mmCIF file of C-alpha atoms in Angstrom:
data_model
loop_
_atom_site.group_PDB
_atom_site.id
_atom_site.type_symbol
_atom_site.label_atom_id
_atom_site.label_comp_id
_atom_site.label_asym_id
_atom_site.label_seq_id
_atom_site.Cartn_x
_atom_site.Cartn_y
_atom_site.Cartn_z
ATOM 1 C CA UNK A 1431 37.755 -81.958 -35.645
ATOM 2 C CA UNK A 1432 33.485 -79.916 -35.727
ATOM 3 C CA UNK A 1433 31.022 -80.433 -32.864
ATOM 4 C CA UNK A 1434 28.695 -81.740 -36.538
ATOM 5 C CA UNK A 1435 30.805 -83.718 -38.226
ATOM 6 C CA UNK A 1436 30.370 -87.558 -38.833
ATOM 7 C CA UNK A 1437 33.506 -88.721 -36.431
ATOM 8 C CA UNK A 1438 32.567 -86.187 -33.751
ATOM 9 C CA UNK A 1439 29.578 -87.503 -33.032
ATOM 10 C CA UNK A 1440 30.435 -91.320 -33.915
ATOM 11 C CA UNK A 1441 33.118 -90.782 -31.028
ATOM 12 C CA UNK A 1442 30.272 -89.014 -28.277
ATOM 13 C CA UNK A 1443 28.463 -91.729 -29.415
ATOM 14 C CA UNK A 1444 31.284 -94.736 -28.163
ATOM 15 C CA UNK A 1445 32.320 -92.529 -25.940
ATOM 16 C CA UNK A 1446 28.575 -92.833 -24.111
ATOM 17 C CA UNK A 1447 28.080 -96.483 -23.985
ATOM 18 C CA UNK A 1448 31.560 -96.652 -22.222
ATOM 19 C CA UNK A 1449 30.724 -94.764 -19.934
ATOM 20 C CA UNK A 1450 27.815 -95.913 -18.906
ATOM 21 C CA UNK A 1451 28.589 -99.580 -19.272
ATOM 22 C CA UNK A 1452 31.342 -99.228 -16.613
ATOM 23 C CA UNK A 1453 30.946 -98.733 -12.445
ATOM 24 C CA UNK A 1454 30.346 -95.260 -11.702
ATOM 25 C CA UNK A 1455 34.122 -95.243 -9.471
ATOM 26 C CA UNK A 1456 35.541 -96.399 -13.046
ATOM 27 C CA UNK A 1457 33.999 -93.505 -14.947
ATOM 28 C CA UNK A 1458 36.798 -90.955 -14.738
ATOM 29 C CA UNK A 1459 38.975 -93.265 -16.215
ATOM 30 C CA UNK A 1460 36.529 -94.004 -19.275
ATOM 31 C CA UNK A 1461 36.440 -89.487 -19.627
ATOM 32 C CA UNK A 1462 39.854 -89.092 -19.399
ATOM 33 C CA UNK A 1463 40.226 -91.746 -21.272
ATOM 34 C CA UNK A 1464 37.912 -90.323 -23.770
ATOM 35 C CA UNK A 1465 39.914 -86.793 -23.977
ATOM 36 C CA UNK A 1466 43.280 -88.419 -24.676
ATOM 37 C CA UNK A 1467 41.711 -90.095 -27.446
ATOM 38 C CA UNK A 1468 40.381 -87.002 -28.608
ATOM 39 C CA UNK A 1469 43.874 -85.063 -28.069
ATOM 40 C CA UNK A 1470 45.515 -88.233 -30.236
ATOM 41 C CA UNK A 1471 42.875 -88.253 -33.180
ATOM 42 C CA UNK A 1472 43.720 -84.904 -32.652
ATOM 43 C CA UNK A 1473 46.596 -84.183 -32.707
ATOM 44 C CA UNK A 1474 49.048 -86.421 -30.895
ATOM 45 C CA UNK A 1475 52.437 -83.885 -31.330
ATOM 46 C CA UNK A 1476 51.974 -81.388 -27.956
ATOM 47 C CA UNK A 1477 49.134 -83.504 -25.847
ATOM 48 C CA UNK A 1478 52.510 -84.084 -23.145
ATOM 49 C CA UNK A 1479 51.662 -79.955 -22.556
ATOM 50 C CA UNK A 1480 48.776 -81.358 -21.354
ATOM 51 C CA UNK A 1481 49.618 -83.690 -19.238
ATOM 52 C CA UNK A 1482 52.454 -81.565 -17.885
ATOM 53 C CA UNK A 1483 49.593 -79.115 -17.235
ATOM 54 C CA UNK A 1484 47.343 -80.900 -15.203
ATOM 55 C CA UNK A 1485 50.837 -83.205 -13.301
ATOM 56 C CA UNK A 1486 51.891 -79.297 -12.128
ATOM 57 C CA UNK A 1487 48.349 -78.322 -11.158
ATOM 58 C CA UNK A 1488 48.203 -80.746 -9.230
ATOM 59 C CA UNK A 1489 51.741 -80.915 -7.926
ATOM 60 C CA UNK A 1490 50.753 -78.049 -6.764
ATOM 61 C CA UNK A 1491 47.701 -77.823 -5.044
ATOM 62 C CA UNK A 1492 48.917 -81.013 -3.465
ATOM 63 C CA UNK A 1493 52.059 -78.322 -1.766
ATOM 64 C CA UNK A 1494 49.470 -75.860 -0.982
ATOM 65 C CA UNK A 1495 47.510 -78.252 0.924
ATOM 66 C CA UNK A 1496 50.557 -79.816 2.479
ATOM 67 C CA UNK A 1497 52.138 -76.455 3.048
ATOM 68 C CA UNK A 1498 48.516 -75.205 4.729
ATOM 69 C CA UNK A 1499 47.912 -77.748 6.730
ATOM 70 C CA UNK A 1500 50.930 -77.555 8.372
ATOM 71 C CA UNK A 1501 51.424 -74.034 9.155
ATOM 72 C CA UNK A 1502 47.802 -74.512 10.469
ATOM 73 C CA UNK A 1503 48.382 -73.228 14.345
ATOM 74 C CA UNK A 1504 50.802 -70.294 12.244
ATOM 75 C CA UNK A 1505 48.408 -68.890 10.696
ATOM 76 C CA UNK A 1506 45.885 -68.202 13.137
ATOM 77 C CA UNK A 1507 49.025 -66.057 14.821
ATOM 78 C CA UNK A 1508 51.623 -63.629 14.380
ATOM 79 C CA UNK A 1509 53.049 -65.109 11.066
ATOM 80 C CA UNK A 1510 49.970 -64.483 8.987
ATOM 81 C CA UNK A 1511 51.479 -62.721 6.691
ATOM 82 C CA UNK A 1512 54.763 -64.671 6.090
ATOM 83 C CA UNK A 1513 52.726 -67.716 5.820
ATOM 84 C CA UNK A 1514 50.605 -66.471 2.960
ATOM 85 C CA UNK A 1515 53.619 -64.660 1.571
ATOM 86 C CA UNK A 1516 54.861 -68.177 0.642
ATOM 87 C CA UNK A 1517 51.075 -69.378 -0.185
ATOM 88 C CA UNK A 1518 51.612 -67.055 -2.465
ATOM 89 C CA UNK A 1519 54.883 -67.964 -4.624
ATOM 90 C CA UNK A 1520 53.538 -71.200 -4.279
ATOM 91 C CA UNK A 1521 50.933 -70.316 -6.513
ATOM 92 C CA UNK A 1522 52.948 -67.709 -8.656
ATOM 93 C CA UNK A 1523 55.327 -70.739 -9.236
ATOM 94 C CA UNK A 1524 52.482 -73.284 -10.468
ATOM 95 C CA UNK A 1525 51.288 -70.185 -12.573
ATOM 96 C CA UNK A 1526 54.716 -69.519 -14.284
ATOM 97 C CA UNK A 1527 55.372 -73.083 -15.497
ATOM 98 C CA UNK A 1528 51.615 -73.328 -17.174
ATOM 99 C CA UNK A 1529 51.386 -69.716 -18.453
ATOM 100 C CA UNK A 1530 55.506 -70.257 -19.452
ATOM 101 C CA UNK A 1531 54.524 -73.193 -21.516
ATOM 102 C CA UNK A 1532 51.332 -71.358 -22.919
ATOM 103 C CA UNK A 1533 53.382 -68.340 -23.837
ATOM 104 C CA UNK A 1534 56.287 -70.011 -25.147
ATOM 105 C CA UNK A 1535 53.814 -72.114 -27.712
ATOM 106 C CA UNK A 1536 51.874 -69.026 -28.390
ATOM 107 C CA UNK A 1537 54.862 -66.851 -28.961
ATOM 108 C CA UNK A 1538 58.128 -67.978 -29.646
ATOM 109 C CA UNK A 1539 57.409 -68.377 -33.946
ATOM 110 C CA UNK A 1540 56.572 -64.650 -33.430
ATOM 111 C CA UNK A 1541 59.485 -63.560 -31.415
ATOM 112 C CA UNK A 1542 62.236 -65.982 -33.715
ATOM 113 C CA UNK A 1543 60.707 -64.430 -36.757
ATOM 114 C CA UNK A 1544 61.114 -60.972 -35.846
ATOM 115 C CA UNK A 1545 64.826 -61.486 -34.270
ATOM 116 C CA UNK A 1546 65.902 -63.111 -36.970
ATOM 117 C CA UNK A 1547 64.621 -60.671 -38.961
ATOM 118 C CA UNK A 1548 66.859 -58.395 -37.392
ATOM 119 C CA UNK A 1549 69.692 -60.217 -36.982
ATOM 120 C CA UNK A 1550 69.733 -61.752 -40.416
ATOM 121 C CA UNK A 1551 72.372 -58.790 -41.973
ATOM 122 C CA UNK A 1552 74.934 -60.064 -38.243
ATOM 123 C CA UNK A 1553 73.869 -63.791 -39.792
ATOM 124 C CA UNK A 1554 73.083 -64.371 -36.552
ATOM 125 C CA UNK A 1555 68.867 -65.139 -34.673
ATOM 126 C CA UNK A 1556 67.311 -67.715 -33.387
ATOM 127 C CA UNK A 1557 66.108 -71.083 -34.583
ATOM 128 C CA UNK A 1558 62.627 -71.785 -36.122
ATOM 129 C CA UNK A 1559 61.212 -74.562 -34.478
ATOM 130 C CA UNK A 1560 57.862 -74.869 -36.673
ATOM 131 C CA UNK A 1561 55.719 -74.996 -33.618
ATOM 132 C CA UNK A 1562 51.916 -74.464 -33.326
ATOM 133 C CA UNK A 1563 49.192 -74.553 -30.731
ATOM 134 C CA UNK A 1564 48.093 -77.619 -29.517
ATOM 135 C CA UNK A 1565 43.925 -77.549 -29.705
ATOM 136 C CA UNK A 1566 43.018 -75.793 -26.276
ATOM 137 C CA UNK A 1567 45.935 -74.939 -24.531
ATOM 138 C CA UNK A 1568 44.574 -71.210 -23.601
ATOM 139 C CA UNK A 1569 40.942 -72.810 -22.397
ATOM 140 C CA UNK A 1570 43.010 -75.695 -20.077
ATOM 141 C CA UNK A 1571 45.286 -73.374 -19.073
ATOM 142 C CA UNK A 1572 42.797 -71.158 -18.420
ATOM 143 C CA UNK A 1573 41.177 -73.755 -16.197
ATOM 144 C CA UNK A 1574 44.005 -74.913 -14.146
ATOM 145 C CA UNK A 1575 44.749 -71.512 -13.288
ATOM 146 C CA UNK A 1576 41.601 -70.836 -11.985
ATOM 147 C CA UNK A 1577 41.479 -74.359 -10.399
ATOM 148 C CA UNK A 1578 44.843 -73.430 -8.555
ATOM 149 C CA UNK A 1579 43.455 -69.853 -7.331
ATOM 150 C CA UNK A 1580 40.769 -71.391 -6.316
ATOM 151 C CA UNK A 1581 42.520 -73.965 -4.175
ATOM 152 C CA UNK A 1582 45.395 -70.584 -3.033
ATOM 153 C CA UNK A 1583 42.147 -68.945 -1.629
ATOM 154 C CA UNK A 1584 40.710 -72.059 -0.185
ATOM 155 C CA UNK A 1585 37.512 -71.391 -2.553
ATOM 156 C CA UNK A 1586 38.282 -74.729 -3.685
ATOM 157 C CA UNK A 1587 39.485 -78.138 -2.223
ATOM 158 C CA UNK A 1588 42.438 -80.050 -3.238
ATOM 159 C CA UNK A 1589 41.613 -82.436 -5.935
ATOM 160 C CA UNK A 1590 43.366 -85.541 -4.055
ATOM 161 C CA UNK A 1591 42.685 -87.843 -7.339
ATOM 162 C CA UNK A 1592 45.023 -86.828 -10.247
ATOM 163 C CA UNK A 1593 42.878 -88.943 -12.667
ATOM 164 C CA UNK A 1594 39.553 -86.654 -12.188
ATOM 165 C CA UNK A 1595 42.236 -83.451 -11.903
ATOM 166 C CA UNK A 1596 43.320 -84.490 -15.281
ATOM 167 C CA UNK A 1597 39.371 -85.590 -16.525
ATOM 168 C CA UNK A 1598 38.544 -82.415 -15.601
ATOM 169 C CA UNK A 1599 41.242 -80.417 -17.341
ATOM 170 C CA UNK A 1600 41.250 -82.114 -20.119
ATOM 171 C CA UNK A 1601 37.665 -82.635 -20.948
ATOM 172 C CA UNK A 1602 37.102 -83.160 -24.623
ATOM 173 C CA UNK A 1603 33.649 -81.623 -24.953
ATOM 174 C CA UNK A 1604 34.770 -78.253 -23.130
ATOM 175 C CA UNK A 1605 38.077 -77.858 -24.988
ATOM 176 C CA UNK A 1606 36.774 -76.669 -28.903
ATOM 177 C CA UNK A 1607 33.495 -75.537 -27.335
ATOM 178 C CA UNK A 1608 36.001 -72.201 -26.036
ATOM 179 C CA UNK A 1609 37.492 -70.068 -22.624
ATOM 180 C CA UNK A 1610 34.329 -69.477 -21.426
ATOM 181 C CA UNK A 1611 32.502 -71.372 -19.059
ATOM 182 C CA UNK A 1612 30.773 -71.167 -15.406
#
């Protein structure tokens, strides 16, 4: 859906109306619903990847926060390196999951085709899944990556509300704008 299409402009107009009708404390819900609606219009088939990425990032941030709070006394003591190593492993696991989803969707078809060409005389190979990239997957993967790293470095507070984090990750105007944001 293009920014200049009539359908997109009507969609944004409806979103703005609902956004300003609802009380301030419920506006995050409107933003999330609008983003989910946008994904449903564009590509309902792969919307689950957005939710898995948002949920894993939320859970990972909460685990990092819980781990840091539990070990605050250790962080100030001699065991800082051990605690830091564990935080790195937790952060790496979150990032690997999210990048794993991106890498699988982006490169599976390429590697399956290449392997099937090599193994064709032998009658082996990988099944073709016919995957395509969901709208904005690279963008929201990098959004979640920056959030996770900021939480790891204590540059950002952990988001305690999954609705706010999901709305941040799925915000539809950013998804089609491109990966460069401030």
